[in-house]
Short mmCIF file of C-alpha atoms and ligand atoms in Angstrom, two decimals:
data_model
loop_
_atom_site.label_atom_id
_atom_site.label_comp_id
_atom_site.label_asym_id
_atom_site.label_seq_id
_atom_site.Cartn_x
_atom_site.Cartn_y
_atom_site.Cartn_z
CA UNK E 110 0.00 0.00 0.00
CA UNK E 111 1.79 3.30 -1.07
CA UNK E 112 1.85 6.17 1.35
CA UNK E 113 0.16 9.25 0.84
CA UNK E 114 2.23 12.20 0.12
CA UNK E 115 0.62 16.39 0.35
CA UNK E 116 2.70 18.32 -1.97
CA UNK E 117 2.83 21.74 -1.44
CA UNK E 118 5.49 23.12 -3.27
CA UNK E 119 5.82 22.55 -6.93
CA UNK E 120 8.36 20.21 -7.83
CA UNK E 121 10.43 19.52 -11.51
CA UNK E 122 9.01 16.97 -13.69
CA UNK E 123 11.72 14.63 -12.99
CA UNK E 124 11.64 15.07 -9.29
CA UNK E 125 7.57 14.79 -9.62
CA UNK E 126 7.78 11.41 -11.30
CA UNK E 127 10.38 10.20 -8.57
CA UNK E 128 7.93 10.93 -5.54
CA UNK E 129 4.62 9.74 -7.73
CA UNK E 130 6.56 6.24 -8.89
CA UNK E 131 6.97 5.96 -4.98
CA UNK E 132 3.74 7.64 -3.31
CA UNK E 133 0.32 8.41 -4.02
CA UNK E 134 0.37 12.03 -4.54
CA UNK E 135 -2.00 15.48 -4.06
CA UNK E 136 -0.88 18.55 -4.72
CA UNK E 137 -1.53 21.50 -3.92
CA UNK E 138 -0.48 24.82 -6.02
CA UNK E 139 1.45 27.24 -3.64
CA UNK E 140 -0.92 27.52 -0.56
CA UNK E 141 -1.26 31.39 0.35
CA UNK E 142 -1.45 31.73 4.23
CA UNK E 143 -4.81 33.39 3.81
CA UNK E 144 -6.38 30.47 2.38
CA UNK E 145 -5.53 26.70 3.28
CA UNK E 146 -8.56 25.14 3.06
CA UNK E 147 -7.05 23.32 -0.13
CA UNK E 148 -4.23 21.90 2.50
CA UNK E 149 -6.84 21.54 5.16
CA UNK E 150 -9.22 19.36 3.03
CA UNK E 151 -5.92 16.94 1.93
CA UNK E 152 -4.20 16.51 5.72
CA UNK E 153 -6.45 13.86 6.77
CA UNK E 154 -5.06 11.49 4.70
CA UNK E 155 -1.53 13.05 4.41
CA UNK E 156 1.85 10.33 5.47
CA UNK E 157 4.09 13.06 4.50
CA UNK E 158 4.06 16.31 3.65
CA UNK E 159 6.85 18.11 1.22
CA UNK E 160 7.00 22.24 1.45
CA UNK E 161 7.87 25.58 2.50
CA UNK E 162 6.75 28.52 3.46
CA UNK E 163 3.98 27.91 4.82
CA UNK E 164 3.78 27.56 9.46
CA UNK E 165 2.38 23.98 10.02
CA UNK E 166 0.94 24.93 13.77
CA UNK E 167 -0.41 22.34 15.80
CA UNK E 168 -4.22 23.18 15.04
CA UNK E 169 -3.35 22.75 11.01
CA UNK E 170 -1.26 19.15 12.48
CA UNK E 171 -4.40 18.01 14.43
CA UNK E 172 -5.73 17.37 10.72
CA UNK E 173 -3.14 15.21 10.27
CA UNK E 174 -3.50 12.02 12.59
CA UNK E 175 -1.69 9.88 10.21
CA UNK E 176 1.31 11.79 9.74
CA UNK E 177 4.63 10.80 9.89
CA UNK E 178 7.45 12.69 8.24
CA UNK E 179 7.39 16.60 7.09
CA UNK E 180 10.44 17.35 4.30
CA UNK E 181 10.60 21.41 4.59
CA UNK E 182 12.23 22.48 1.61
CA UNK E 183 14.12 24.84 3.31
CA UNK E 184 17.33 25.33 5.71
CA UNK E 185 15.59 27.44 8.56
CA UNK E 186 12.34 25.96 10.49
CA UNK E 187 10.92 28.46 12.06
CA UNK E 188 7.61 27.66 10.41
CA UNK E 189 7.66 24.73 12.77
CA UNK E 190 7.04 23.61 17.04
CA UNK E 191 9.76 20.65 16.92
CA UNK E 192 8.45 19.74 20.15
CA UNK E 193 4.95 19.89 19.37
CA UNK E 194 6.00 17.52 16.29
CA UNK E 195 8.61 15.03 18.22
CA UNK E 196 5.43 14.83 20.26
CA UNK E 197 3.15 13.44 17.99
CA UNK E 198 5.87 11.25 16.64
CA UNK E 199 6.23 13.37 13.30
CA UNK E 200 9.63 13.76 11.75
CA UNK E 201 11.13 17.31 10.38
CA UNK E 202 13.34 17.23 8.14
CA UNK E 203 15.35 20.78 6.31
CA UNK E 204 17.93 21.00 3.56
CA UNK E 205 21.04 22.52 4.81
CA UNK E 206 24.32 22.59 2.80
CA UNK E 207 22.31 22.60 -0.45
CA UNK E 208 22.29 25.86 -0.42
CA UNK E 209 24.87 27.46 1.62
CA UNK E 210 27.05 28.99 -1.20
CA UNK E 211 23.98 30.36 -3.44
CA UNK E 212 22.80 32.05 -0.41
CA UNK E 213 25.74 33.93 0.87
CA UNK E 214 25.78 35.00 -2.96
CA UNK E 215 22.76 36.63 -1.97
CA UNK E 216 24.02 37.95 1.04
CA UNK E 217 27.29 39.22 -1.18
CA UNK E 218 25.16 40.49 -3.98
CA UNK E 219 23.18 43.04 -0.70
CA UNK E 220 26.19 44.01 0.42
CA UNK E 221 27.20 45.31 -3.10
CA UNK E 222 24.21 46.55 -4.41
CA UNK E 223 23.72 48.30 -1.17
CA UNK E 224 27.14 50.01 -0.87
CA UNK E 225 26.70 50.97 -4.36
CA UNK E 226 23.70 52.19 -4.42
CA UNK E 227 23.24 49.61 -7.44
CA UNK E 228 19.52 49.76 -7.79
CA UNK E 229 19.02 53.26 -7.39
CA UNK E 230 20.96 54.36 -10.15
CA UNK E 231 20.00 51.71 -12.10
CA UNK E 232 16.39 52.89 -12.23
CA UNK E 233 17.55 56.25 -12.81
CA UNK E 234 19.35 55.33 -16.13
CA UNK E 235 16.54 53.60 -16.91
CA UNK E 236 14.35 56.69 -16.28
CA UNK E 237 16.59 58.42 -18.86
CA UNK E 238 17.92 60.55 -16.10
CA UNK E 239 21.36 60.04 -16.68
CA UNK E 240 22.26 63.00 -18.22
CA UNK E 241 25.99 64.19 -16.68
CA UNK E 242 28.76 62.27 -14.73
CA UNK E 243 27.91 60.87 -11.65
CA UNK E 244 29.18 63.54 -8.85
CA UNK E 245 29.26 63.12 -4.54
CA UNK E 246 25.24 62.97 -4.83
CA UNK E 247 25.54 59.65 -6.30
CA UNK E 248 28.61 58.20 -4.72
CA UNK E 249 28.73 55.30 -2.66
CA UNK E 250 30.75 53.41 -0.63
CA UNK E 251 33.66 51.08 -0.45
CA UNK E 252 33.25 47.23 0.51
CA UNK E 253 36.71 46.09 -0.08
CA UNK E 254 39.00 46.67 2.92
CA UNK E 255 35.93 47.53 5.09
CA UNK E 256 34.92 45.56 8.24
CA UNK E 257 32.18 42.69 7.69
CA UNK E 258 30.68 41.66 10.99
CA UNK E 259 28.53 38.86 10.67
CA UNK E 260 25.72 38.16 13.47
CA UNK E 261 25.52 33.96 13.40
CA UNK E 262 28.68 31.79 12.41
CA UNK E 263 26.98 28.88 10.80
CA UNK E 264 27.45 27.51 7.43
CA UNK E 265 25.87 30.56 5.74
CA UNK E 266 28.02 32.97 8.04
CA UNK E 267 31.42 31.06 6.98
CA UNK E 268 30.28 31.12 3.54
CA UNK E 269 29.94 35.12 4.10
CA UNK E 270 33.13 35.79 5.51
CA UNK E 271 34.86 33.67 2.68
CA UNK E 272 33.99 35.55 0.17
CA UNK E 273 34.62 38.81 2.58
CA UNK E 274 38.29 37.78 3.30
CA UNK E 275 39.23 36.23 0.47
CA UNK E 276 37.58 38.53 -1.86
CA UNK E 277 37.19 41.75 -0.64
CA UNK E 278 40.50 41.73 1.75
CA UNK E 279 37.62 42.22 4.51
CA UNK E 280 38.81 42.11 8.51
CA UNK E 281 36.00 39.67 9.65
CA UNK E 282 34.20 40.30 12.92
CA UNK E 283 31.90 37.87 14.40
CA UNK E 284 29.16 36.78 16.90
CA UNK E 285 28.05 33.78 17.75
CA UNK E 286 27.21 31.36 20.82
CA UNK E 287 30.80 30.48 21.17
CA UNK E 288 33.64 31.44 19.55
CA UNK E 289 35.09 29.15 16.73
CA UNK E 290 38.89 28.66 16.11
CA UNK E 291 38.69 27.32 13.14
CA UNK E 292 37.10 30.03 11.60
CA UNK E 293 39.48 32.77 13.25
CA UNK E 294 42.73 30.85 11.63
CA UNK E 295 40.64 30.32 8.05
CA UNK E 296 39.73 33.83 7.75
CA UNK E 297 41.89 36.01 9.93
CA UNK E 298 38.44 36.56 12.38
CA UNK E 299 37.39 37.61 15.16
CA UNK E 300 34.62 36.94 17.24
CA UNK E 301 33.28 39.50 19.90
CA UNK E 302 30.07 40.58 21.70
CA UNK E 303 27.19 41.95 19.27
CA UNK E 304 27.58 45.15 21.04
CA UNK E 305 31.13 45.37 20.07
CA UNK E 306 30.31 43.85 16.43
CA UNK E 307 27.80 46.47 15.83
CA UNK E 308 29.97 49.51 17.38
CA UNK E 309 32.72 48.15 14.54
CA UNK E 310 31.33 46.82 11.38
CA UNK E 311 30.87 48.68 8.37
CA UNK E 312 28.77 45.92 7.29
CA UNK E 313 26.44 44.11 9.61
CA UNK E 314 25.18 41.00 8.19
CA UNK E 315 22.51 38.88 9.47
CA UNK E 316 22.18 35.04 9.32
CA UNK E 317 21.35 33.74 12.52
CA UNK E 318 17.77 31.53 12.55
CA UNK E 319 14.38 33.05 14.24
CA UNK E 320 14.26 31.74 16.99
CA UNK E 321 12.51 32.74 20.60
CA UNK E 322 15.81 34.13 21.64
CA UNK E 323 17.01 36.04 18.29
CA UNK E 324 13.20 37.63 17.88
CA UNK E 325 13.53 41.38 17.68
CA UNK E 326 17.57 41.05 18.19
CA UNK E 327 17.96 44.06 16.75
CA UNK E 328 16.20 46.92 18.06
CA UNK E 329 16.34 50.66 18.55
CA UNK E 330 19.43 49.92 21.13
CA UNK E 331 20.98 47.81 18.46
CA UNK E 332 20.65 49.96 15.77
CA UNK E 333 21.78 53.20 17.80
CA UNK E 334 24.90 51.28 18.03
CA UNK E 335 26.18 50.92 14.70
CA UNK E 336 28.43 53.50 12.55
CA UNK E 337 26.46 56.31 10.63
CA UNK E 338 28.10 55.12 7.99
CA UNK E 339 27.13 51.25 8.22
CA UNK E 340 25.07 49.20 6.49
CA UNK E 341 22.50 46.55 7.65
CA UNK E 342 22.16 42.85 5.77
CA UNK E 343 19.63 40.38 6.35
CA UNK E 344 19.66 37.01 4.92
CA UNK E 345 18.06 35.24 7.83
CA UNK E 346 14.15 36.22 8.56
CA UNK E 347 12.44 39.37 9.12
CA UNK E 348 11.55 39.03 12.71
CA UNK E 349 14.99 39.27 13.64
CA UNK E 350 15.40 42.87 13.46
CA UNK E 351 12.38 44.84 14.48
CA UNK E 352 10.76 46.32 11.25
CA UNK E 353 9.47 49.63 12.97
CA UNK E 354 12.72 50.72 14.49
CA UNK E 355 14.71 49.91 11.23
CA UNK E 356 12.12 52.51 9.05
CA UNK E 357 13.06 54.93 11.75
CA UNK E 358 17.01 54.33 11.98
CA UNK E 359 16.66 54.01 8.11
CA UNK E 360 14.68 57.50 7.34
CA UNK E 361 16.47 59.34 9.76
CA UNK E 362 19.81 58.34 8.30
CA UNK E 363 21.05 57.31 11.41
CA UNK E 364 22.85 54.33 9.20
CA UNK E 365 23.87 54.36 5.29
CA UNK E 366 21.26 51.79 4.36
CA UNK E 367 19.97 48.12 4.33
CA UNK E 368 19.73 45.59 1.98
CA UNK E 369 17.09 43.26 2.82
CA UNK E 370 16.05 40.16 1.57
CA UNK E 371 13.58 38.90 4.17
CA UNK E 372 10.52 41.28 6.50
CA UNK E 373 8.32 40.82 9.39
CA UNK E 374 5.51 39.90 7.08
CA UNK E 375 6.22 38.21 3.70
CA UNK E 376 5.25 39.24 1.21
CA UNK E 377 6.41 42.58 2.23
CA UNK E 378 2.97 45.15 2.12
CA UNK E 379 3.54 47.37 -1.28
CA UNK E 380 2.79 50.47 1.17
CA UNK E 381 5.94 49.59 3.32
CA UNK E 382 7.53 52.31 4.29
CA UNK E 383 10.89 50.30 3.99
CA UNK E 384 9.44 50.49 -0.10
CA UNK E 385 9.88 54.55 -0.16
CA UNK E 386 13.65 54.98 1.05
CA UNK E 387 16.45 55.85 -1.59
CA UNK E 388 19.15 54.06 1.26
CA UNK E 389 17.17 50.39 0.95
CA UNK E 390 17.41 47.43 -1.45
CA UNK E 391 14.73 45.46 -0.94
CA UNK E 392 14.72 41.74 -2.37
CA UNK E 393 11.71 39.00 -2.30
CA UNK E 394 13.20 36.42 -0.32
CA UNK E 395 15.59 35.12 -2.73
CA UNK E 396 18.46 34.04 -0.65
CA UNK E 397 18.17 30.33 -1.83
CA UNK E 398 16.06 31.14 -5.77
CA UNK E 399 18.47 30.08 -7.95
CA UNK E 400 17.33 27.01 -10.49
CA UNK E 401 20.38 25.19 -9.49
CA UNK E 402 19.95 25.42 -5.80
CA UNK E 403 16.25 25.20 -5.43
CA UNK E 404 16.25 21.65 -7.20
CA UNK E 405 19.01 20.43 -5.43
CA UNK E 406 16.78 21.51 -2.33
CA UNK E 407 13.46 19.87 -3.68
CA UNK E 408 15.61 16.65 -4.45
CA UNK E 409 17.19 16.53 -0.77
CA UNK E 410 13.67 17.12 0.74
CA UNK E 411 12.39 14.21 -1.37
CA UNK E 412 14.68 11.92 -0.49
CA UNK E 413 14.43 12.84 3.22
CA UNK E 414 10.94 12.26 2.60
CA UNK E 415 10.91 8.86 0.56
CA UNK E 416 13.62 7.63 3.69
CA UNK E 417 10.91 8.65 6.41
CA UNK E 418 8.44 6.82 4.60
CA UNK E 419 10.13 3.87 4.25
CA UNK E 420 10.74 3.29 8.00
CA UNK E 421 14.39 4.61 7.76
CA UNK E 422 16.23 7.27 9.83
CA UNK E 423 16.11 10.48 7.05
CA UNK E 424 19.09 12.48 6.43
CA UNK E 425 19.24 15.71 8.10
CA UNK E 426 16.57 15.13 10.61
CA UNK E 427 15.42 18.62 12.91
CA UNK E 428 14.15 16.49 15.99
CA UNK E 429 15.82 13.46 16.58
CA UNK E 430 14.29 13.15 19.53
CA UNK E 431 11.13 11.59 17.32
CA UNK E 432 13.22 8.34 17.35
CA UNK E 433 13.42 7.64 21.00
C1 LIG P 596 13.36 29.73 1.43
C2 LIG P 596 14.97 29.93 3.22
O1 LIG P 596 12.57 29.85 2.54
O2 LIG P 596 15.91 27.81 3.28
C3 LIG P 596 15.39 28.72 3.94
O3 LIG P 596 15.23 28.70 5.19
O4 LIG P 596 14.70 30.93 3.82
C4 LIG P 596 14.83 29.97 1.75
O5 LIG P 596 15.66 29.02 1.19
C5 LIG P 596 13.09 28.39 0.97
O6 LIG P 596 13.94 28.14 -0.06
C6 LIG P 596 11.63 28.26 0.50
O7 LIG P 596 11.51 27.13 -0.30
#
């Protein structure tokens, strides 16, 4: 009897006919948040479920009595109580690695575009206002030789400060739980207290997971610590830096800018006021969207999945915990 899989994250042909050749299969087009019944309606019957993006709480898992095994296409899993799920007996499983390197391209690409002021004057050749050489009103700033001080030293964070040291001849600055030798000898770093980080960096850069303790991280306080002249990345999710004081630090220029690829509330409201400042590039969550890294993520969640299913121990399992 094949297990029943809810899709709800579109998947390649080729991946498709892998999961279908080993599942029965519904799927369900890109759930908005506003309106699961679609998802609702299928749970009942759901083994696993394969997805992103979308918060699987406990009153959407009481649906699911037969469940066994969530694949989250996705590195962070914030969208999901691991102890409400080890406690129905419900595996989680994420997709790390895959896409370490395409997202600290991201991160890179923020940094740059940021600095440079990349998008602004973009648009304004493309409003046919380029009509003399650029002059101080236009001018950015440096990244090579600045400081990059990078809040979270996990695989995305080392991935950051490679391409910081080795390319840009960046001093590296870190935080993190503990500091980690091996990254201080590979890329000349240093780790310090986020006060101190923020007090130093010319670049701030943000890939640390939501979690109860990294909510709202970055505040007013935070924000009133860092150089006039600094610049604020985030990679890691929205709810890590509160929104509100942000706008204010951003429109009172009490920083250079912020390049941003994640918000509070995705999609970001097209009447943000984060949407009407010059000093912020503002991307739509794009840190892993490459077609390269997003099917290597969609293959890894599948075969986490198809593991689960078949009574195994998946790779790169959230809870372990499940198995006791
Ligand atoms: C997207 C991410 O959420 O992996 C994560 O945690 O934030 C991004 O990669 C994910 O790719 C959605 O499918």
């Amino acid at each position: 009897m094949k297990k029943h899989v809810v899709l709800y994250k579109k998947l390649s042909p080729a991946l498709l006919a892998k999961l279908q050749d080993a599942a029965d299969v519904t799927f369900i087009d890109e759930p908005k948040r506003d309106n699961l019944q679609r998802l609702r309606e299928a749970l009942p019957s759901a083994d696993g479920l394969l997805g992103a993006s979308i918060k699987l709480d406990p009153a959407l898992l009481d649906l699911a009595p037969k469940l066994k095994a969530i694949a989250s296409v996705s590195v962070g899993v914030d969208n999901y109580d691991l102890d409400d799920l080890t406690r129905r007996g419900v595996m989680l499983c994420n997709t790390p690695d895959v896409l370490t390197e395409t997202t600290a391209d991201t991160g890179f690409a923020l940094v740059l575009a940021t600095a440079r002021r990349v998008v602004e004057l973009a648009s304004l050749v493309k409003a046919g206002q380029w009509t003399r050489s650029v002059g101080p009103a236009h001018y950015g700033t440096d990244v090579h030789g600045k400081t990059l001080g990078i809040v979270g030293m996990g695989r995305i964070g080392e991935a950051l400060a490679q391409r910081g040291h080795f390319g840009f001849g960046m001093p590296i600055l870190y935080h993190s739980h503990s500091p980690k030798p091996a990254v201080d000898q590979r890329f000349a770093a240093q780790h310090c207290s986020l006060d101190d980080l923020l007090a130093r960096a010319d670049f701030v850069c943000l890939t640390l997971p939501l979690t109860p303790q990294t909510e709202g991280l970055i505040g007013t306080r935070e924000l009133g610590l860092m150089k006039p002249g600094a610049i604020l990345i985030n990679i890691s999710r929205g709810k890590v830096v509160d929104e509100a004081a942000l706008i204010e630090t951003l429109r009172h220029r009490r920083i250079r800018g912020a390049g941003l690829d994640v918000f509070e509330r995705e999609p970001l409201n097209h009447d943000s006021p984060l949407l009407k400042l010059d000093n912020v590039v503002a991307t739509p969550h794009i840190g892993s969207a490459t077609e390269e890294t997003r099917e290597a993520m969609a293959a890894c969640a599948l075969d986490n999945l198809l593991a689960a299913l078949r009574g195994e121990r998946p790779g790169n399992l959230v809870n372990p915990a499940v198995l006791k």
